[in-house]
């Protein structure tokens, strides 16, 4: 008989959610150019602290400790940036501090967005979980912008993505019962997902660095035409890896714990969303349109993967699928309660 997981005191949950609400209000005022200039950084710190507390709460850690740690680090970086001496040394320190705070906020946002999803018996319910993850990562992107980091966009994106996957795999290793919980099927999923992710990232980087001028100009022209015509370009990392993995993973988690190993690849989507606004050339409208275009394409691909998975496991026909759904009863704690 398993021991029930301890529930966090209602005061702690309300405090973390209250801090998150304060951060949202501050970021909203900063976006509307209301109030002092430091509101965006204060809002970013509040959201980062609330997200850190929520992630600790979800993974069985100490939300108060991690939330306060995030407040101290974020507030220290903000103070250095706002009131530090106007010297070259302090400017460098402030830049490193604010950029580090932005990276940590992006990483926590990306991983929290995946961790706060719940199992879904039906495909449409899994799609709702993907929307929830996008909303969490989207707010994280605004908080990242609040730190006003000075950075190389590509390096920032790769660093945040790598750290998000490292943290995500570390947490999923426990949630998925370690390596022995993978099984043959889970191992194939992890190897296949890693290969697709590596090819997607490596191909884009190799094309940017070593592609022929004609090919690069052609792709750039297509991207510009797409942005001018429909306002934004879908992100391949979200369409090909992140959204399908998160949809399939939430669907699989209702049936098998191995679904967590699939869900972790959803960090490719949530990490991409969490770093969208750090690009100074990305407008608010484009930041909304990118996921609006990427989500439907990724959901269609993910639904096809789910259908193939069900077909390979022998669940064919409406009656067989109805029986399969009635037996998909693997429970998990509620969204704001610890998984571990």
XYZ file of C-alpha atoms in Angstrom:
340
model
C 0.000 0.000 0.000
C 1.530 3.313 -1.138
C 1.869 6.273 1.192
C -0.160 9.282 -0.008
C 1.912 12.285 -1.073
C 1.865 15.161 1.427
C -0.305 18.134 0.489
C 1.189 21.592 0.772
C -0.475 23.992 3.232
C -3.136 26.156 1.638
C -1.263 29.261 2.810
C 1.828 28.275 0.790
C -0.197 27.609 -2.350
C -2.074 30.896 -2.032
C 1.135 32.812 -1.337
C 2.836 31.478 -4.460
C -0.226 32.160 -6.615
C -0.554 35.627 -5.064
C 3.070 36.397 -5.918
C 2.397 35.238 -9.470
C -0.619 37.556 -9.684
C 1.493 40.480 -8.465
C 4.095 39.719 -11.126
C 1.438 39.619 -13.862
C 0.058 43.003 -12.756
C 3.510 44.590 -12.670
C 4.400 43.242 -16.113
C 1.066 44.480 -17.457
C 1.686 47.979 -16.105
C 5.196 47.975 -17.563
C 3.885 46.840 -20.961
C 1.381 49.722 -20.888
C 4.168 52.217 -19.974
C 2.568 53.004 -16.630
C 4.578 53.574 -13.469
C 8.337 53.734 -12.863
C 10.918 52.167 -15.170
C 11.777 49.337 -12.782
C 8.307 47.737 -12.888
C 9.260 45.318 -15.676
C 12.225 43.954 -13.722
C 10.148 43.731 -10.524
C 7.444 41.853 -12.420
C 10.002 39.514 -13.942
C 11.467 38.750 -10.513
C 8.001 38.097 -9.046
C 7.037 35.706 -11.850
C 10.413 33.951 -11.697
C 10.067 33.486 -7.926
C 6.488 32.209 -8.243
C 7.464 29.813 -11.023
C 10.401 28.523 -8.976
C 8.086 27.925 -6.033
C 5.519 26.169 -8.224
C 8.167 23.933 -9.787
C 9.509 23.001 -6.349
C 5.961 22.373 -5.156
C 5.165 20.175 -8.149
C 8.329 18.106 -7.817
C 8.145 17.570 -4.064
C 10.714 20.227 -3.111
C 10.616 23.242 -0.831
C 8.651 26.020 -2.556
C 9.392 28.647 0.095
C 13.146 28.072 -0.070
C 13.370 28.092 -3.855
C 10.949 30.999 -4.175
C 12.954 33.135 -1.753
C 16.185 32.125 -3.480
C 14.756 33.320 -6.803
C 13.670 36.607 -5.194
C 17.137 37.225 -3.776
C 18.930 36.405 -7.037
C 16.488 38.328 -9.225
C 16.296 41.340 -6.934
C 20.080 41.465 -6.653
C 20.453 41.430 -10.432
C 17.809 44.149 -10.798
C 19.434 46.382 -8.183
C 22.800 46.035 -9.901
C 21.247 46.959 -13.229
C 19.191 49.894 -11.919
C 21.448 51.458 -9.304
C 24.939 50.078 -9.942
C 27.855 52.495 -10.539
C 28.242 53.609 -14.151
C 31.609 51.903 -14.634
C 32.752 49.288 -17.076
C 33.242 46.652 -14.387
C 29.823 47.130 -12.807
C 28.165 47.297 -16.203
C 29.644 43.887 -17.005
C 28.517 42.493 -13.650
C 24.998 43.867 -14.136
C 24.831 42.433 -17.654
C 25.909 38.993 -16.467
C 23.454 39.111 -13.552
C 20.422 40.179 -15.571
C 21.213 37.791 -18.415
C 21.689 34.943 -15.948
C 18.369 35.780 -14.324
C 16.705 35.792 -17.725
C 18.165 32.377 -18.615
C 17.064 30.877 -15.296
C 13.572 32.308 -15.753
C 13.328 30.850 -19.264
C 14.513 27.435 -18.060
C 12.127 27.313 -15.096
C 9.243 28.494 -17.292
C 9.909 25.832 -19.911
C 10.170 22.976 -17.414
C 7.273 24.149 -15.242
C 5.024 24.324 -18.304
C 5.639 20.616 -18.895
C 5.468 19.601 -15.232
C 2.081 21.263 -14.663
C 0.379 19.206 -17.363
C -1.890 16.338 -16.345
C -2.680 12.967 -18.003
C -5.312 13.025 -20.738
C -7.407 10.026 -21.760
C -8.738 11.697 -24.911
C -6.737 13.456 -27.605
C -8.714 16.687 -27.313
C -8.008 16.774 -23.591
C -4.300 16.356 -24.309
C -4.578 19.341 -26.677
C -5.965 21.396 -23.773
C -2.892 20.447 -21.727
C -0.662 21.682 -24.546
C -2.517 25.014 -24.495
C -1.976 25.238 -20.722
C 1.750 24.615 -21.196
C 1.915 27.312 -23.891
C 0.171 29.832 -21.636
C 2.643 29.171 -18.793
C 5.645 29.442 -21.110
C 4.197 32.564 -22.745
C 3.958 34.372 -19.414
C 7.500 33.205 -18.708
C 8.617 34.837 -21.952
C 7.217 38.183 -20.777
C 9.039 37.740 -17.454
C 12.286 36.987 -19.319
C 11.862 40.224 -21.272
C 11.333 42.058 -17.982
C 14.962 41.384 -17.023
C 16.031 43.308 -20.146
C 18.934 40.953 -20.892
C 21.761 42.005 -23.187
C 22.644 38.901 -25.113
C 23.423 37.001 -28.254
C 20.014 35.682 -29.308
C 21.212 32.337 -30.675
C 23.433 31.570 -27.686
C 20.655 32.535 -25.288
C 18.189 30.223 -27.034
C 20.583 27.278 -27.135
C 21.658 27.765 -23.506
C 18.063 27.962 -22.267
C 17.040 24.942 -24.338
C 20.000 22.826 -23.165
C 19.443 23.711 -19.496
C 15.701 23.070 -19.790
C 16.301 19.595 -21.196
C 18.938 18.843 -18.550
C 16.578 19.844 -15.729
C 13.607 18.169 -17.412
C 15.398 14.852 -17.893
C 16.629 14.954 -14.304
C 13.077 15.338 -13.003
C 11.576 12.825 -15.430
C 14.224 10.284 -14.449
C 12.503 10.190 -11.056
C 8.956 10.497 -12.354
C 9.500 7.757 -14.926
C 10.951 5.278 -12.376
C 14.513 5.621 -13.649
C 16.076 3.826 -16.594
C 14.412 0.528 -15.764
C 11.032 2.216 -16.156
C 11.757 2.968 -19.804
C 11.281 -0.469 -21.295
C 12.002 -1.203 -24.939
C 9.272 1.068 -26.192
C 10.325 3.978 -23.973
C 13.938 3.556 -25.016
C 12.938 3.783 -28.669
C 10.912 6.908 -27.938
C 13.807 8.614 -26.135
C 16.335 7.687 -28.821
C 13.979 8.686 -31.616
C 13.016 11.974 -29.960
C 16.648 12.820 -29.278
C 17.540 12.110 -32.909
C 14.725 14.308 -34.260
C 15.647 17.107 -31.858
C 19.337 16.907 -32.730
C 18.662 16.878 -36.468
C 16.250 19.818 -36.241
C 18.638 21.991 -34.230
C 21.817 20.918 -36.021
C 20.341 21.327 -39.498
C 19.247 24.895 -38.815
C 22.621 25.817 -37.319
C 24.654 24.146 -40.074
C 22.498 25.797 -42.709
C 23.015 29.201 -41.124
C 26.779 28.784 -40.833
C 27.769 26.741 -43.876
C 24.873 26.950 -46.314
C 25.506 28.303 -49.799
C 24.613 31.993 -50.228
C 21.909 31.160 -52.755
C 20.220 28.618 -50.482
C 20.422 30.861 -47.422
C 19.070 33.851 -49.361
C 16.218 31.726 -50.681
C 15.230 30.569 -47.196
C 15.533 34.111 -45.819
C 13.346 35.396 -48.641
C 10.721 32.743 -47.892
C 10.768 33.639 -44.194
C 10.423 37.343 -44.986
C 7.578 36.653 -47.405
C 5.783 34.568 -44.783
C 6.196 37.275 -42.130
C 5.006 39.976 -44.497
C 2.044 37.900 -45.697
C 0.669 36.244 -42.563
C 2.603 38.104 -39.847
C 4.859 35.310 -38.535
C 6.612 32.056 -39.372
C 5.902 28.761 -37.550
C 8.836 27.434 -35.549
C 10.057 24.002 -36.774
C 11.194 23.058 -33.254
C 7.658 23.534 -31.969
C 5.908 21.910 -34.919
C 8.153 18.874 -35.410
C 9.237 18.069 -31.843
C 7.725 20.003 -28.959
C 3.983 20.051 -29.590
C 3.664 16.462 -30.898
C 5.755 15.151 -27.978
C 3.705 17.011 -25.375
C 0.398 15.932 -26.912
C 1.436 12.294 -27.207
C 3.103 12.313 -23.792
C 0.011 13.599 -21.955
C -2.076 11.014 -23.797
C 0.373 8.226 -22.922
C 0.683 9.255 -19.266
C -2.946 8.302 -18.693
C -1.923 4.756 -19.606
C 1.772 4.304 -18.796
C 4.368 6.104 -16.713
C 6.628 6.044 -19.779
C 4.613 9.001 -21.032
C 6.810 11.265 -18.916
C 9.796 10.387 -21.097
C 7.813 11.610 -24.093
C 6.557 14.735 -22.315
C 10.081 15.944 -21.552
C 10.602 16.605 -25.270
C 7.817 19.139 -24.927
C 10.541 21.418 -23.530
C 11.481 21.999 -27.173
C 8.174 23.863 -27.587
C 7.921 25.512 -24.177
C 11.584 26.544 -24.258
C 11.094 28.079 -27.690
C 8.050 29.999 -26.465
C 9.813 31.173 -23.291
C 12.623 32.764 -25.342
C 10.488 34.324 -28.071
C 10.401 37.894 -26.820
C 14.146 38.241 -26.171
C 14.572 38.780 -29.905
C 14.328 42.587 -30.336
C 12.981 42.105 -33.864
C 9.978 40.102 -32.623
C 6.911 42.270 -32.032
C 4.128 41.499 -29.586
C 1.817 40.590 -32.455
C 4.371 38.242 -33.977
C 5.020 36.662 -30.563
C 1.326 35.740 -30.460
C 1.127 34.608 -34.083
C 4.144 32.270 -33.911
C 2.469 29.821 -31.467
C -0.886 30.426 -33.141
C 0.564 29.008 -36.366
C 2.851 26.417 -34.795
C 0.244 24.887 -32.465
C -2.282 23.620 -35.056
C 0.447 22.074 -37.206
C 2.063 20.394 -34.219
C -1.287 19.162 -32.878
C -2.134 17.551 -36.215
C 1.229 15.798 -36.308
C 0.870 14.714 -32.676
C -2.619 13.353 -33.302
C -1.276 11.274 -36.182
C 1.408 9.885 -33.867
C -1.257 8.973 -31.290
C -3.332 7.211 -33.936
C -0.293 5.241 -35.118
C 0.547 4.330 -31.514
C -2.995 3.068 -30.876
C -2.985 1.135 -34.144
C 0.321 -0.557 -33.311
C -0.983 -1.576 -29.883
C -3.985 -3.250 -31.457
C -6.599 -0.583 -30.583
C -8.454 -0.410 -33.888
C -12.081 0.434 -34.390
C -14.359 2.692 -32.345
C -15.436 -0.063 -29.949
C -11.861 -1.115 -29.190
C -10.856 2.509 -28.633
C -13.802 3.027 -26.256
C -12.701 0.003 -24.229
C -9.113 1.253 -24.214
C -10.186 4.685 -22.945
C -12.254 3.137 -20.164
C -9.171 1.232 -18.972
C -6.836 4.248 -19.135
C -7.115 5.094 -15.478
C -3.527 5.745 -14.347
C -3.990 8.527 -11.742
C -1.739 11.471 -11.000
C -2.019 14.192 -8.323
C -3.874 17.419 -9.173
C -2.064 20.187 -11.033
C -0.882 22.067 -7.942
C 0.050 19.050 -5.828
C 3.402 17.210 -5.715
C 4.135 14.438 -8.180
C 6.843 12.958 -5.963
